[in-house]
């Protein structure tokens, strides 16, 4: 962490540590459990119970979390979002959806502040705030955002399959520009 963040403590430090663990897991293609069972790097430590809960819980619910984030980030595929911003969003959404003792507003505010400190660009804090705000609006309206996210993912998968199938349609005899298999149409001998 940068020197201007030396005094990060409490749950903010836990979130920073969870971010680092998720980042290491993603970068190495391993699970959080695998990262925790071996050597891992934290800029400040030691890893506390809440940081471990965030990292493990976020990873455990990754499919649901990513479905919600993918739906909410409509114009951006999740793979295009920087790894830091993506994992900050994942941690905040885990807290919003699965940690009852943390108010959604606190999870969003913490994510925005961490994006200001560690995000991929000067726009990171606004980006994460917009995505999480959109999700929170749905939650406040009584929408099951996990179900909505999975429905969106299924619709996208259907559309991709439909497009792929359209491109893989076998040609029938009339679609080929050959008249006898050896010559181009219109080029008779």
mmCIF file with all atom_site columns, C-alpha atoms in Angstrom:
data_model
loop_
_atom_site.group_PDB
_atom_site.id
_atom_site.type_symbol
_atom_site.label_atom_id
_atom_site.label_alt_id
_atom_site.label_comp_id
_atom_site.label_asym_id
_atom_site.label_entity_id
_atom_site.label_seq_id
_atom_site.pdbx_PDB_ins_code
_atom_site.Cartn_x
_atom_site.Cartn_y
_atom_site.Cartn_z
_atom_site.occupancy
_atom_site.B_iso_or_equiv
_atom_site.pdbx_formal_charge
_atom_site.auth_seq_id
_atom_site.auth_comp_id
_atom_site.auth_asym_id
_atom_site.auth_atom_id
_atom_site.pdbx_PDB_model_num
ATOM 1   C CA . UNK A 1 1   ? 0.000   0.000   0.000   1.00 0.00 ? 1   UNK A CA 1
ATOM 2   C CA . UNK A 1 2   ? 1.131   3.523   -0.550  1.00 0.00 ? 2   UNK A CA 1
ATOM 3   C CA . UNK A 1 3   ? 2.608   5.518   2.285   1.00 0.00 ? 3   UNK A CA 1
ATOM 4   C CA . UNK A 1 4   ? -0.415  7.805   2.579   1.00 0.00 ? 4   UNK A CA 1
ATOM 5   C CA . UNK A 1 5   ? -2.474  4.799   3.703   1.00 0.00 ? 5   UNK A CA 1
ATOM 6   C CA . UNK A 1 6   ? -0.287  3.645   6.602   1.00 0.00 ? 6   UNK A CA 1
ATOM 7   C CA . UNK A 1 7   ? -3.038  4.043   9.160   1.00 0.00 ? 7   UNK A CA 1
ATOM 8   C CA . UNK A 1 8   ? -5.675  1.926   7.492   1.00 0.00 ? 8   UNK A CA 1
ATOM 9   C CA . UNK A 1 9   ? -7.089  -0.352  10.107  1.00 0.00 ? 9   UNK A CA 1
ATOM 10  C CA . UNK A 1 10  ? -10.135 -2.265  11.200  1.00 0.00 ? 10  UNK A CA 1
ATOM 11  C CA . UNK A 1 11  ? -12.513 -3.441  8.535   1.00 0.00 ? 11  UNK A CA 1
ATOM 12  C CA . UNK A 1 12  ? -10.943 -1.182  5.929   1.00 0.00 ? 12  UNK A CA 1
ATOM 13  C CA . UNK A 1 13  ? -7.682  -3.103  6.363   1.00 0.00 ? 13  UNK A CA 1
ATOM 14  C CA . UNK A 1 14  ? -9.664  -6.357  6.207   1.00 0.00 ? 14  UNK A CA 1
ATOM 15  C CA . UNK A 1 15  ? -11.128 -5.258  2.865   1.00 0.00 ? 15  UNK A CA 1
ATOM 16  C CA . UNK A 1 16  ? -7.656  -4.335  1.581   1.00 0.00 ? 16  UNK A CA 1
ATOM 17  C CA . UNK A 1 17  ? -6.336  -7.740  2.580   1.00 0.00 ? 17  UNK A CA 1
ATOM 18  C CA . UNK A 1 18  ? -9.305  -9.514  0.982   1.00 0.00 ? 18  UNK A CA 1
ATOM 19  C CA . UNK A 1 19  ? -8.680  -7.508  -2.193  1.00 0.00 ? 19  UNK A CA 1
ATOM 20  C CA . UNK A 1 20  ? -5.064  -8.658  -2.266  1.00 0.00 ? 20  UNK A CA 1
ATOM 21  C CA . UNK A 1 21  ? -6.026  -12.297 -1.699  1.00 0.00 ? 21  UNK A CA 1
ATOM 22  C CA . UNK A 1 22  ? -8.695  -12.249 -4.420  1.00 0.00 ? 22  UNK A CA 1
ATOM 23  C CA . UNK A 1 23  ? -6.278  -10.542 -6.788  1.00 0.00 ? 23  UNK A CA 1
ATOM 24  C CA . UNK A 1 24  ? -3.610  -13.198 -6.105  1.00 0.00 ? 24  UNK A CA 1
ATOM 25  C CA . UNK A 1 25  ? -6.122  -16.022 -6.580  1.00 0.00 ? 25  UNK A CA 1
ATOM 26  C CA . UNK A 1 26  ? -7.347  -14.594 -9.874  1.00 0.00 ? 26  UNK A CA 1
ATOM 27  C CA . UNK A 1 27  ? -3.867  -13.804 -11.180 1.00 0.00 ? 27  UNK A CA 1
ATOM 28  C CA . UNK A 1 28  ? -2.560  -17.273 -10.371 1.00 0.00 ? 28  UNK A CA 1
ATOM 29  C CA . UNK A 1 29  ? -5.690  -19.174 -11.426 1.00 0.00 ? 29  UNK A CA 1
ATOM 30  C CA . UNK A 1 30  ? -6.058  -20.670 -7.968  1.00 0.00 ? 30  UNK A CA 1
ATOM 31  C CA . UNK A 1 31  ? -8.836  -20.657 -5.405  1.00 0.00 ? 31  UNK A CA 1
ATOM 32  C CA . UNK A 1 32  ? -8.666  -18.418 -2.365  1.00 0.00 ? 32  UNK A CA 1
ATOM 33  C CA . UNK A 1 33  ? -8.323  -21.550 -0.225  1.00 0.00 ? 33  UNK A CA 1
ATOM 34  C CA . UNK A 1 34  ? -5.274  -22.574 -2.256  1.00 0.00 ? 34  UNK A CA 1
ATOM 35  C CA . UNK A 1 35  ? -3.767  -19.109 -1.890  1.00 0.00 ? 35  UNK A CA 1
ATOM 36  C CA . UNK A 1 36  ? -4.376  -19.160 1.866   1.00 0.00 ? 36  UNK A CA 1
ATOM 37  C CA . UNK A 1 37  ? -2.895  -22.638 2.230   1.00 0.00 ? 37  UNK A CA 1
ATOM 38  C CA . UNK A 1 38  ? 0.400   -21.516 0.714   1.00 0.00 ? 38  UNK A CA 1
ATOM 39  C CA . UNK A 1 39  ? 2.423   -18.368 0.729   1.00 0.00 ? 39  UNK A CA 1
ATOM 40  C CA . UNK A 1 40  ? 0.559   -15.176 0.055   1.00 0.00 ? 40  UNK A CA 1
ATOM 41  C CA . UNK A 1 41  ? 1.507   -11.535 0.193   1.00 0.00 ? 41  UNK A CA 1
ATOM 42  C CA . UNK A 1 42  ? -0.247  -8.810  2.155   1.00 0.00 ? 42  UNK A CA 1
ATOM 43  C CA . UNK A 1 43  ? 1.078   -5.273  2.206   1.00 0.00 ? 43  UNK A CA 1
ATOM 44  C CA . UNK A 1 44  ? -0.145  -4.931  5.787   1.00 0.00 ? 44  UNK A CA 1
ATOM 45  C CA . UNK A 1 45  ? -1.169  -7.683  8.060   1.00 0.00 ? 45  UNK A CA 1
ATOM 46  C CA . UNK A 1 46  ? -1.683  -10.010 9.619   1.00 0.00 ? 46  UNK A CA 1
ATOM 47  C CA . UNK A 1 47  ? -4.825  -11.290 7.964   1.00 0.00 ? 47  UNK A CA 1
ATOM 48  C CA . UNK A 1 48  ? -7.694  -11.005 10.406  1.00 0.00 ? 48  UNK A CA 1
ATOM 49  C CA . UNK A 1 49  ? -10.857 -13.058 10.654  1.00 0.00 ? 49  UNK A CA 1
ATOM 50  C CA . UNK A 1 50  ? -13.019 -10.546 8.767   1.00 0.00 ? 50  UNK A CA 1
ATOM 51  C CA . UNK A 1 51  ? -10.526 -10.230 5.896   1.00 0.00 ? 51  UNK A CA 1
ATOM 52  C CA . UNK A 1 52  ? -10.461 -13.996 5.550   1.00 0.00 ? 52  UNK A CA 1
ATOM 53  C CA . UNK A 1 53  ? -14.280 -14.130 5.690   1.00 0.00 ? 53  UNK A CA 1
ATOM 54  C CA . UNK A 1 54  ? -14.475 -11.545 2.883   1.00 0.00 ? 54  UNK A CA 1
ATOM 55  C CA . UNK A 1 55  ? -11.961 -13.329 0.675   1.00 0.00 ? 55  UNK A CA 1
ATOM 56  C CA . UNK A 1 56  ? -13.385 -16.822 1.197   1.00 0.00 ? 56  UNK A CA 1
ATOM 57  C CA . UNK A 1 57  ? -17.011 -15.704 1.054   1.00 0.00 ? 57  UNK A CA 1
ATOM 58  C CA . UNK A 1 58  ? -16.540 -13.625 -2.068  1.00 0.00 ? 58  UNK A CA 1
ATOM 59  C CA . UNK A 1 59  ? -14.813 -16.516 -3.794  1.00 0.00 ? 59  UNK A CA 1
ATOM 60  C CA . UNK A 1 60  ? -17.474 -18.996 -2.641  1.00 0.00 ? 60  UNK A CA 1
ATOM 61  C CA . UNK A 1 61  ? -20.258 -16.834 -4.133  1.00 0.00 ? 61  UNK A CA 1
ATOM 62  C CA . UNK A 1 62  ? -18.299 -15.725 -7.194  1.00 0.00 ? 62  UNK A CA 1
ATOM 63  C CA . UNK A 1 63  ? -20.745 -17.119 -9.776  1.00 0.00 ? 63  UNK A CA 1
ATOM 64  C CA . UNK A 1 64  ? -23.683 -15.239 -8.247  1.00 0.00 ? 64  UNK A CA 1
ATOM 65  C CA . UNK A 1 65  ? -21.658 -12.084 -7.642  1.00 0.00 ? 65  UNK A CA 1
ATOM 66  C CA . UNK A 1 66  ? -20.270 -12.020 -11.181 1.00 0.00 ? 66  UNK A CA 1
ATOM 67  C CA . UNK A 1 67  ? -23.737 -12.619 -12.667 1.00 0.00 ? 67  UNK A CA 1
ATOM 68  C CA . UNK A 1 68  ? -25.085 -9.607  -10.751 1.00 0.00 ? 68  UNK A CA 1
ATOM 69  C CA . UNK A 1 69  ? -22.106 -7.436  -11.707 1.00 0.00 ? 69  UNK A CA 1
ATOM 70  C CA . UNK A 1 70  ? -22.308 -8.467  -15.363 1.00 0.00 ? 70  UNK A CA 1
ATOM 71  C CA . UNK A 1 71  ? -25.963 -7.494  -15.534 1.00 0.00 ? 71  UNK A CA 1
ATOM 72  C CA . UNK A 1 72  ? -25.371 -4.184  -13.764 1.00 0.00 ? 72  UNK A CA 1
ATOM 73  C CA . UNK A 1 73  ? -22.374 -3.208  -15.883 1.00 0.00 ? 73  UNK A CA 1
ATOM 74  C CA . UNK A 1 74  ? -24.444 -3.480  -19.052 1.00 0.00 ? 74  UNK A CA 1
ATOM 75  C CA . UNK A 1 75  ? -21.983 -1.881  -21.468 1.00 0.00 ? 75  UNK A CA 1
ATOM 76  C CA . UNK A 1 76  ? -18.860 -3.507  -20.024 1.00 0.00 ? 76  UNK A CA 1
ATOM 77  C CA . UNK A 1 77  ? -18.067 -7.166  -19.912 1.00 0.00 ? 77  UNK A CA 1
ATOM 78  C CA . UNK A 1 78  ? -16.693 -8.025  -16.507 1.00 0.00 ? 78  UNK A CA 1
ATOM 79  C CA . UNK A 1 79  ? -13.475 -9.248  -18.122 1.00 0.00 ? 79  UNK A CA 1
ATOM 80  C CA . UNK A 1 80  ? -12.841 -5.702  -19.423 1.00 0.00 ? 80  UNK A CA 1
ATOM 81  C CA . UNK A 1 81  ? -12.991 -4.226  -15.914 1.00 0.00 ? 81  UNK A CA 1
ATOM 82  C CA . UNK A 1 82  ? -9.560  -3.988  -14.305 1.00 0.00 ? 82  UNK A CA 1
ATOM 83  C CA . UNK A 1 83  ? -8.761  -6.773  -11.850 1.00 0.00 ? 83  UNK A CA 1
ATOM 84  C CA . UNK A 1 84  ? -8.543  -4.298  -8.962  1.00 0.00 ? 84  UNK A CA 1
ATOM 85  C CA . UNK A 1 85  ? -11.878 -2.637  -9.710  1.00 0.00 ? 85  UNK A CA 1
ATOM 86  C CA . UNK A 1 86  ? -13.532 -6.004  -10.421 1.00 0.00 ? 86  UNK A CA 1
ATOM 87  C CA . UNK A 1 87  ? -12.392 -7.457  -7.093  1.00 0.00 ? 87  UNK A CA 1
ATOM 88  C CA . UNK A 1 88  ? -13.364 -4.324  -5.172  1.00 0.00 ? 88  UNK A CA 1
ATOM 89  C CA . UNK A 1 89  ? -16.847 -4.623  -6.661  1.00 0.00 ? 89  UNK A CA 1
ATOM 90  C CA . UNK A 1 90  ? -16.963 -8.315  -5.764  1.00 0.00 ? 90  UNK A CA 1
ATOM 91  C CA . UNK A 1 91  ? -16.066 -7.668  -2.123  1.00 0.00 ? 91  UNK A CA 1
ATOM 92  C CA . UNK A 1 92  ? -18.612 -4.864  -1.772  1.00 0.00 ? 92  UNK A CA 1
ATOM 93  C CA . UNK A 1 93  ? -21.334 -6.967  -3.389  1.00 0.00 ? 93  UNK A CA 1
ATOM 94  C CA . UNK A 1 94  ? -20.514 -9.899  -1.123  1.00 0.00 ? 94  UNK A CA 1
ATOM 95  C CA . UNK A 1 95  ? -20.972 -7.604  1.877   1.00 0.00 ? 95  UNK A CA 1
ATOM 96  C CA . UNK A 1 96  ? -24.224 -6.186  0.464   1.00 0.00 ? 96  UNK A CA 1
ATOM 97  C CA . UNK A 1 97  ? -25.731 -9.581  -0.314  1.00 0.00 ? 97  UNK A CA 1
ATOM 98  C CA . UNK A 1 98  ? -24.324 -11.862 2.363   1.00 0.00 ? 98  UNK A CA 1
ATOM 99  C CA . UNK A 1 99  ? -23.070 -9.892  5.404   1.00 0.00 ? 99  UNK A CA 1
ATOM 100 C CA . UNK A 1 100 ? -26.093 -8.715  7.360   1.00 0.00 ? 100 UNK A CA 1
ATOM 101 C CA . UNK A 1 101 ? -24.090 -6.776  9.929   1.00 0.00 ? 101 UNK A CA 1
ATOM 102 C CA . UNK A 1 102 ? -22.726 -4.360  7.305   1.00 0.00 ? 102 UNK A CA 1
ATOM 103 C CA . UNK A 1 103 ? -25.111 -1.758  5.921   1.00 0.00 ? 103 UNK A CA 1
ATOM 104 C CA . UNK A 1 104 ? -25.161 -1.537  2.131   1.00 0.00 ? 104 UNK A CA 1
ATOM 105 C CA . UNK A 1 105 ? -24.294 2.159   2.284   1.00 0.00 ? 105 UNK A CA 1
ATOM 106 C CA . UNK A 1 106 ? -21.170 1.338   4.297   1.00 0.00 ? 106 UNK A CA 1
ATOM 107 C CA . UNK A 1 107 ? -20.091 -1.388  1.860   1.00 0.00 ? 107 UNK A CA 1
ATOM 108 C CA . UNK A 1 108 ? -20.589 0.979   -1.084  1.00 0.00 ? 108 UNK A CA 1
ATOM 109 C CA . UNK A 1 109 ? -18.783 3.859   0.629   1.00 0.00 ? 109 UNK A CA 1
ATOM 110 C CA . UNK A 1 110 ? -15.841 1.629   1.565   1.00 0.00 ? 110 UNK A CA 1
ATOM 111 C CA . UNK A 1 111 ? -15.605 0.332   -2.003  1.00 0.00 ? 111 UNK A CA 1
ATOM 112 C CA . UNK A 1 112 ? -15.630 3.879   -3.384  1.00 0.00 ? 112 UNK A CA 1
ATOM 113 C CA . UNK A 1 113 ? -12.906 4.977   -0.959  1.00 0.00 ? 113 UNK A CA 1
ATOM 114 C CA . UNK A 1 114 ? -10.751 1.948   -1.747  1.00 0.00 ? 114 UNK A CA 1
ATOM 115 C CA . UNK A 1 115 ? -11.251 2.588   -5.464  1.00 0.00 ? 115 UNK A CA 1
ATOM 116 C CA . UNK A 1 116 ? -9.988  6.148   -4.922  1.00 0.00 ? 116 UNK A CA 1
ATOM 117 C CA . UNK A 1 117 ? -6.905  4.751   -3.210  1.00 0.00 ? 117 UNK A CA 1
ATOM 118 C CA . UNK A 1 118 ? -6.197  1.642   -5.287  1.00 0.00 ? 118 UNK A CA 1
ATOM 119 C CA . UNK A 1 119 ? -8.429  1.733   -8.356  1.00 0.00 ? 119 UNK A CA 1
ATOM 120 C CA . UNK A 1 120 ? -7.123  1.404   -11.868 1.00 0.00 ? 120 UNK A CA 1
ATOM 121 C CA . UNK A 1 121 ? -7.859  5.013   -12.831 1.00 0.00 ? 121 UNK A CA 1
ATOM 122 C CA . UNK A 1 122 ? -9.159  8.317   -11.577 1.00 0.00 ? 122 UNK A CA 1
ATOM 123 C CA . UNK A 1 123 ? -12.590 7.181   -12.787 1.00 0.00 ? 123 UNK A CA 1
ATOM 124 C CA . UNK A 1 124 ? -12.603 3.981   -10.700 1.00 0.00 ? 124 UNK A CA 1
ATOM 125 C CA . UNK A 1 125 ? -14.449 5.454   -7.745  1.00 0.00 ? 125 UNK A CA 1
ATOM 126 C CA . UNK A 1 126 ? -17.248 6.815   -9.953  1.00 0.00 ? 126 UNK A CA 1
ATOM 127 C CA . UNK A 1 127 ? -17.426 3.563   -11.895 1.00 0.00 ? 127 UNK A CA 1
ATOM 128 C CA . UNK A 1 128 ? -17.788 1.344   -8.813  1.00 0.00 ? 128 UNK A CA 1
ATOM 129 C CA . UNK A 1 129 ? -20.222 3.798   -7.239  1.00 0.00 ? 129 UNK A CA 1
ATOM 130 C CA . UNK A 1 130 ? -22.398 3.721   -10.359 1.00 0.00 ? 130 UNK A CA 1
ATOM 131 C CA . UNK A 1 131 ? -22.442 -0.067  -10.598 1.00 0.00 ? 131 UNK A CA 1
ATOM 132 C CA . UNK A 1 132 ? -23.130 -0.606  -6.902  1.00 0.00 ? 132 UNK A CA 1
ATOM 133 C CA . UNK A 1 133 ? -25.716 2.194   -6.873  1.00 0.00 ? 133 UNK A CA 1
ATOM 134 C CA . UNK A 1 134 ? -27.588 0.545   -9.761  1.00 0.00 ? 134 UNK A CA 1
ATOM 135 C CA . UNK A 1 135 ? -27.581 -2.777  -7.897  1.00 0.00 ? 135 UNK A CA 1
ATOM 136 C CA . UNK A 1 136 ? -28.697 -1.166  -4.635  1.00 0.00 ? 136 UNK A CA 1
ATOM 137 C CA . UNK A 1 137 ? -31.579 0.573   -6.428  1.00 0.00 ? 137 UNK A CA 1
ATOM 138 C CA . UNK A 1 138 ? -32.775 -2.832  -7.639  1.00 0.00 ? 138 UNK A CA 1
ATOM 139 C CA . UNK A 1 139 ? -32.402 -4.339  -4.169  1.00 0.00 ? 139 UNK A CA 1
ATOM 140 C CA . UNK A 1 140 ? -34.347 -1.443  -2.635  1.00 0.00 ? 140 UNK A CA 1
ATOM 141 C CA . UNK A 1 141 ? -37.107 -2.053  -5.208  1.00 0.00 ? 141 UNK A CA 1
ATOM 142 C CA . UNK A 1 142 ? -37.356 -5.684  -4.084  1.00 0.00 ? 142 UNK A CA 1
ATOM 143 C CA . UNK A 1 143 ? -35.600 -7.188  -7.106  1.00 0.00 ? 143 UNK A CA 1
ATOM 144 C CA . UNK A 1 144 ? -33.792 -10.479 -6.571  1.00 0.00 ? 144 UNK A CA 1
ATOM 145 C CA . UNK A 1 145 ? -30.557 -9.265  -8.157  1.00 0.00 ? 145 UNK A CA 1
ATOM 146 C CA . UNK A 1 146 ? -28.969 -12.722 -8.165  1.00 0.00 ? 146 UNK A CA 1
ATOM 147 C CA . UNK A 1 147 ? -31.907 -14.177 -10.084 1.00 0.00 ? 147 UNK A CA 1
ATOM 148 C CA . UNK A 1 148 ? -31.880 -11.153 -12.413 1.00 0.00 ? 148 UNK A CA 1
ATOM 149 C CA . UNK A 1 149 ? -28.141 -11.578 -12.991 1.00 0.00 ? 149 UNK A CA 1
ATOM 150 C CA . UNK A 1 150 ? -28.456 -15.267 -13.828 1.00 0.00 ? 150 UNK A CA 1
ATOM 151 C CA . UNK A 1 151 ? -31.427 -14.574 -16.143 1.00 0.00 ? 151 UNK A CA 1
ATOM 152 C CA . UNK A 1 152 ? -29.338 -11.938 -17.940 1.00 0.00 ? 152 UNK A CA 1
ATOM 153 C CA . UNK A 1 153 ? -26.407 -14.374 -18.242 1.00 0.00 ? 153 UNK A CA 1
ATOM 154 C CA . UNK A 1 154 ? -28.703 -17.077 -19.626 1.00 0.00 ? 154 UNK A CA 1
ATOM 155 C CA . UNK A 1 155 ? -30.180 -14.665 -22.181 1.00 0.00 ? 155 UNK A CA 1
ATOM 156 C CA . UNK A 1 156 ? -26.693 -13.609 -23.279 1.00 0.00 ? 156 UNK A CA 1
ATOM 157 C CA . UNK A 1 157 ? -25.606 -17.247 -23.589 1.00 0.00 ? 157 UNK A CA 1
ATOM 158 C CA . UNK A 1 158 ? -28.691 -18.019 -25.690 1.00 0.00 ? 158 UNK A CA 1
ATOM 159 C CA . UNK A 1 159 ? -27.959 -15.067 -27.964 1.00 0.00 ? 159 UNK A CA 1
ATOM 160 C CA . UNK A 1 160 ? -24.314 -16.119 -28.380 1.00 0.00 ? 160 UNK A CA 1
ATOM 161 C CA . UNK A 1 161 ? -25.410 -19.676 -29.187 1.00 0.00 ? 161 UNK A CA 1
ATOM 162 C CA . UNK A 1 162 ? -27.971 -18.387 -31.684 1.00 0.00 ? 162 UNK A CA 1
ATOM 163 C CA . UNK A 1 163 ? -25.368 -16.208 -33.399 1.00 0.00 ? 163 UNK A CA 1
ATOM 164 C CA . UNK A 1 164 ? -22.852 -19.037 -33.470 1.00 0.00 ? 164 UNK A CA 1
ATOM 165 C CA . UNK A 1 165 ? -25.414 -21.430 -34.897 1.00 0.00 ? 165 UNK A CA 1
ATOM 166 C CA . UNK A 1 166 ? -26.324 -18.900 -37.596 1.00 0.00 ? 166 UNK A CA 1
ATOM 167 C CA . UNK A 1 167 ? -22.673 -18.690 -38.601 1.00 0.00 ? 167 UNK A CA 1
ATOM 168 C CA . UNK A 1 168 ? -22.243 -22.445 -38.654 1.00 0.00 ? 168 UNK A CA 1
ATOM 169 C CA . UNK A 1 169 ? -25.247 -23.275 -40.842 1.00 0.00 ? 169 UNK A CA 1
ATOM 170 C CA . UNK A 1 170 ? -24.211 -25.823 -43.447 1.00 0.00 ? 170 UNK A CA 1
ATOM 171 C CA . UNK A 1 171 ? -24.462 -24.601 -46.984 1.00 0.00 ? 171 UNK A CA 1
ATOM 172 C CA . UNK A 1 172 ? -26.726 -26.396 -49.326 1.00 0.00 ? 172 UNK A CA 1
ATOM 173 C CA . UNK A 1 173 ? -25.793 -27.066 -52.924 1.00 0.00 ? 173 UNK A CA 1
ATOM 174 C CA . UNK A 1 174 ? -27.355 -23.833 -54.219 1.00 0.00 ? 174 UNK A CA 1
ATOM 175 C CA . UNK A 1 175 ? -25.227 -21.682 -51.867 1.00 0.00 ? 175 UNK A CA 1
ATOM 176 C CA . UNK A 1 176 ? -21.920 -22.631 -53.483 1.00 0.00 ? 176 UNK A CA 1
ATOM 177 C CA . UNK A 1 177 ? -20.684 -20.525 -56.402 1.00 0.00 ? 177 UNK A CA 1
ATOM 178 C CA . UNK A 1 178 ? -19.596 -23.584 -58.380 1.00 0.00 ? 178 UNK A CA 1
ATOM 179 C CA . UNK A 1 179 ? -21.449 -25.006 -61.353 1.00 0.00 ? 179 UNK A CA 1
ATOM 180 C CA . UNK A 1 180 ? -19.791 -28.416 -61.551 1.00 0.00 ? 180 UNK A CA 1
ATOM 181 C CA . UNK A 1 181 ? -17.437 -28.423 -58.590 1.00 0.00 ? 181 UNK A CA 1
ATOM 182 C CA . UNK A 1 182 ? -14.441 -27.361 -60.690 1.00 0.00 ? 182 UNK A CA 1
ATOM 183 C CA . UNK A 1 183 ? -15.458 -24.001 -62.128 1.00 0.00 ? 183 UNK A CA 1
ATOM 184 C CA . UNK A 1 184 ? -16.867 -20.802 -60.676 1.00 0.00 ? 184 UNK A CA 1
ATOM 185 C CA . UNK A 1 185 ? -20.465 -20.064 -61.668 1.00 0.00 ? 185 UNK A CA 1
ATOM 186 C CA . UNK A 1 186 ? -20.654 -18.281 -64.946 1.00 0.00 ? 186 UNK A CA 1
ATOM 187 C CA . UNK A 1 187 ? -17.215 -19.470 -66.030 1.00 0.00 ? 187 UNK A CA 1
ATOM 188 C CA . UNK A 1 188 ? -18.163 -22.446 -68.167 1.00 0.00 ? 188 UNK A CA 1
ATOM 189 C CA . UNK A 1 189 ? -15.735 -24.138 -70.501 1.00 0.00 ? 189 UNK A CA 1
#
